[in-house]
């Protein structure tokens, strides 16, 4: 993929984010440095970065796509109370576990979203 200043600003905005930003959140951040950038440009570049495995796309059913700069293997959980997306780091990748359980299959990809309470919401419930 050819270098683009705008794409680099977009990648850095995702990397700098403390959460899993949506395209709109990335757009708002990038506009601080590049006021003339369009939302369409941000969307296009986020998808190019994800397709080239420079960031991860996190598909959230019923919500906008989110993006993640952490490329190491992990899953995601959506907090059912506050809606935040939390990184889950299993000891062994799920596709390796599935390959052991179902050796005659050829799983090539999957999307898994877990649902539960994030640590902040669990703390809030215990202090009530």
C-alpha positions as YAML, in Angstrom:
chain: A
units: angstrom
residues:
- id: 1
  name: UNK
  ca: [0.00, 0.00, 0.00]
- id: 2
  name: UNK
  ca: [1.38, 3.35, -1.03]
- id: 3
  name: UNK
  ca: [2.14, 5.93, 1.69]
- id: 4
  name: UNK
  ca: [-0.48, 8.61, 2.28]
- id: 5
  name: UNK
  ca: [-0.21, 11.40, 4.84]
- id: 6
  name: UNK
  ca: [-3.96, 11.28, 5.48]
- id: 7
  name: UNK
  ca: [-3.90, 7.48, 5.93]
- id: 8
  name: UNK
  ca: [-1.02, 7.82, 8.39]
- id: 9
  name: UNK
  ca: [-2.98, 10.42, 10.40]
- id: 10
  name: UNK
  ca: [-5.96, 8.05, 10.45]
- id: 11
  name: UNK
  ca: [-3.84, 5.08, 11.57]
- id: 12
  name: UNK
  ca: [-2.26, 7.18, 14.33]
- id: 13
  name: UNK
  ca: [-5.69, 8.36, 15.50]
- id: 14
  name: UNK
  ca: [-6.81, 4.74, 15.90]
- id: 15
  name: UNK
  ca: [-3.54, 3.87, 17.65]
- id: 16
  name: UNK
  ca: [-3.80, 6.85, 20.01]
- id: 17
  name: UNK
  ca: [-7.38, 6.06, 21.00]
- id: 18
  name: UNK
  ca: [-7.90, 4.50, 24.43]
- id: 19
  name: UNK
  ca: [-11.01, 2.72, 23.19]
- id: 20
  name: UNK
  ca: [-12.17, 1.08, 19.97]
- id: 21
  name: UNK
  ca: [-13.18, 4.17, 17.96]
- id: 22
  name: UNK
  ca: [-15.81, 4.37, 15.26]
- id: 23
  name: UNK
  ca: [-15.05, 6.01, 11.92]
- id: 24
  name: UNK
  ca: [-16.82, 9.15, 13.13]
- id: 25
  name: UNK
  ca: [-14.63, 9.34, 16.25]
- id: 26
  name: UNK
  ca: [-11.50, 8.90, 14.09]
- id: 27
  name: UNK
  ca: [-12.82, 11.60, 11.72]
- id: 28
  name: UNK
  ca: [-13.30, 14.05, 14.61]
- id: 29
  name: UNK
  ca: [-9.75, 13.39, 15.84]
- id: 30
  name: UNK
  ca: [-8.08, 13.63, 12.40]
- id: 31
  name: UNK
  ca: [-9.92, 16.90, 11.59]
- id: 32
  name: UNK
  ca: [-7.92, 18.58, 14.37]
- id: 33
  name: UNK
  ca: [-4.79, 18.18, 12.22]
- id: 34
  name: UNK
  ca: [-6.36, 17.97, 8.78]
- id: 35
  name: UNK
  ca: [-9.51, 20.17, 8.75]
- id: 36
  name: UNK
  ca: [-10.27, 19.55, 5.06]
- id: 37
  name: UNK
  ca: [-10.43, 15.74, 5.30]
- id: 38
  name: UNK
  ca: [-13.80, 14.21, 4.45]
- id: 39
  name: UNK
  ca: [-15.64, 11.49, 6.35]
- id: 40
  name: UNK
  ca: [-15.62, 9.41, 3.13]
- id: 41
  name: UNK
  ca: [-11.80, 9.60, 3.04]
- id: 42
  name: UNK
  ca: [-11.64, 8.42, 6.65]
- id: 43
  name: UNK
  ca: [-13.98, 5.48, 5.92]
- id: 44
  name: UNK
  ca: [-12.08, 4.49, 2.78]
- id: 45
  name: UNK
  ca: [-8.71, 4.59, 4.54]
- id: 46
  name: UNK
  ca: [-9.92, 2.74, 7.64]
- id: 47
  name: UNK
  ca: [-11.14, -0.06, 5.39]
- id: 48
  name: UNK
  ca: [-7.86, -0.10, 3.44]
- id: 49
  name: UNK
  ca: [-5.88, -0.26, 6.70]
- id: 50
  name: UNK
  ca: [-8.08, -3.12, 7.95]
- id: 51
  name: UNK
  ca: [-7.88, -4.99, 4.63]
- id: 52
  name: UNK
  ca: [-4.08, -4.70, 4.79]
- id: 53
  name: UNK
  ca: [-4.08, -5.89, 8.43]
- id: 54
  name: UNK
  ca: [-2.62, -2.68, 9.81]
- id: 55
  name: UNK
  ca: [-5.63, -2.27, 12.12]
- id: 56
  name: UNK
  ca: [-8.53, -4.58, 13.02]
- id: 57
  name: UNK
  ca: [-12.17, -4.02, 12.16]
- id: 58
  name: UNK
  ca: [-14.52, -4.86, 15.05]
- id: 59
  name: UNK
  ca: [-18.03, -5.58, 13.84]
- id: 60
  name: UNK
  ca: [-20.62, -4.78, 16.49]
- id: 61
  name: UNK
  ca: [-24.11, -6.06, 15.65]
- id: 62
  name: UNK
  ca: [-26.61, -3.20, 15.53]
- id: 63
  name: UNK
  ca: [-23.89, -0.53, 15.83]
- id: 64
  name: UNK
  ca: [-21.25, 1.16, 13.71]
- id: 65
  name: UNK
  ca: [-18.00, -0.63, 12.97]
- id: 66
  name: UNK
  ca: [-15.23, 0.01, 15.47]
- id: 67
  name: UNK
  ca: [-11.49, -0.21, 14.90]
- id: 68
  name: UNK
  ca: [-8.64, -1.61, 16.97]
- id: 69
  name: UNK
  ca: [-4.91, -0.98, 16.65]
- id: 70
  name: UNK
  ca: [-3.96, -4.09, 18.67]
- id: 71
  name: UNK
  ca: [-3.14, -6.78, 16.14]
- id: 72
  name: UNK
  ca: [-2.09, -9.55, 18.54]
- id: 73
  name: UNK
  ca: [-4.68, -12.29, 18.86]
- id: 74
  name: UNK
  ca: [-7.56, -11.37, 21.16]
- id: 75
  name: UNK
  ca: [-11.35, -11.29, 21.26]
- id: 76
  name: UNK
  ca: [-13.81, -8.55, 22.22]
- id: 77
  name: UNK
  ca: [-16.59, -8.22, 24.77]
- id: 78
  name: UNK
  ca: [-19.33, -5.61, 24.70]
- id: 79
  name: UNK
  ca: [-20.45, -4.36, 28.09]
- id: 80
  name: UNK
  ca: [-24.21, -4.78, 28.28]
- id: 81
  name: UNK
  ca: [-24.48, -1.87, 30.70]
- id: 82
  name: UNK
  ca: [-22.27, 0.93, 29.35]
- id: 83
  name: UNK
  ca: [-21.65, -0.33, 25.78]
- id: 84
  name: UNK
  ca: [-17.84, -0.18, 25.96]
- id: 85
  name: UNK
  ca: [-15.76, -2.69, 24.00]
- id: 86
  name: UNK
  ca: [-13.27, -4.60, 26.11]
- id: 87
  name: UNK
  ca: [-10.27, -6.65, 24.95]
- id: 88
  name: UNK
  ca: [-10.31, -10.30, 26.05]
- id: 89
  name: UNK
  ca: [-6.98, -12.16, 25.93]
- id: 90
  name: UNK
  ca: [-7.56, -15.97, 25.93]
- id: 91
  name: UNK
  ca: [-4.59, -18.19, 26.74]
- id: 92
  name: UNK
  ca: [-5.05, -20.21, 23.57]
- id: 93
  name: UNK
  ca: [-6.58, -18.88, 20.34]
- id: 94
  name: UNK
  ca: [-10.07, -20.22, 19.78]
- id: 95
  name: UNK
  ca: [-9.35, -21.34, 16.22]
- id: 96
  name: UNK
  ca: [-6.58, -23.63, 17.60]
- id: 97
  name: UNK
  ca: [-9.02, -25.10, 20.11]
- id: 98
  name: UNK
  ca: [-11.60, -25.66, 17.37]
- id: 99
  name: UNK
  ca: [-9.00, -27.33, 15.14]
- id: 100
  name: UNK
  ca: [-8.31, -29.82, 17.96]
- id: 101
  name: UNK
  ca: [-12.02, -30.48, 18.54]
- id: 102
  name: UNK
  ca: [-12.95, -30.64, 14.85]
- id: 103
  name: UNK
  ca: [-9.83, -31.78, 12.97]
- id: 104
  name: UNK
  ca: [-11.74, -32.59, 9.77]
- id: 105
  name: UNK
  ca: [-13.00, -29.04, 9.24]
- id: 106
  name: UNK
  ca: [-11.31, -26.08, 7.63]
- id: 107
  name: UNK
  ca: [-12.29, -23.04, 9.66]
- id: 108
  name: UNK
  ca: [-10.67, -20.08, 7.95]
- id: 109
  name: UNK
  ca: [-12.10, -17.11, 9.83]
- id: 110
  name: UNK
  ca: [-14.66, -16.09, 12.42]
- id: 111
  name: UNK
  ca: [-16.09, -13.15, 14.34]
- id: 112
  name: UNK
  ca: [-16.87, -13.64, 18.00]
- id: 113
  name: UNK
  ca: [-18.39, -11.03, 20.26]
- id: 114
  name: UNK
  ca: [-18.84, -11.78, 23.95]
- id: 115
  name: UNK
  ca: [-21.35, -9.91, 26.09]
- id: 116
  name: UNK
  ca: [-21.08, -9.15, 29.79]
- id: 117
  name: UNK
  ca: [-20.15, -6.44, 32.27]
- id: 118
  name: UNK
  ca: [-16.87, -4.55, 32.08]
- id: 119
  name: UNK
  ca: [-14.79, -4.21, 35.26]
- id: 120
  name: UNK
  ca: [-16.07, -0.65, 35.87]
- id: 121
  name: UNK
  ca: [-19.72, -1.72, 35.69]
- id: 122
  name: UNK
  ca: [-19.05, -4.74, 37.91]
- id: 123
  name: UNK
  ca: [-17.49, -2.37, 40.50]
- id: 124
  name: UNK
  ca: [-20.49, -0.04, 40.24]
- id: 125
  name: UNK
  ca: [-22.90, -2.95, 40.88]
- id: 126
  name: UNK
  ca: [-20.96, -4.13, 43.94]
- id: 127
  name: UNK
  ca: [-20.90, -0.63, 45.48]
- id: 128
  name: UNK
  ca: [-24.66, -0.11, 45.11]
...
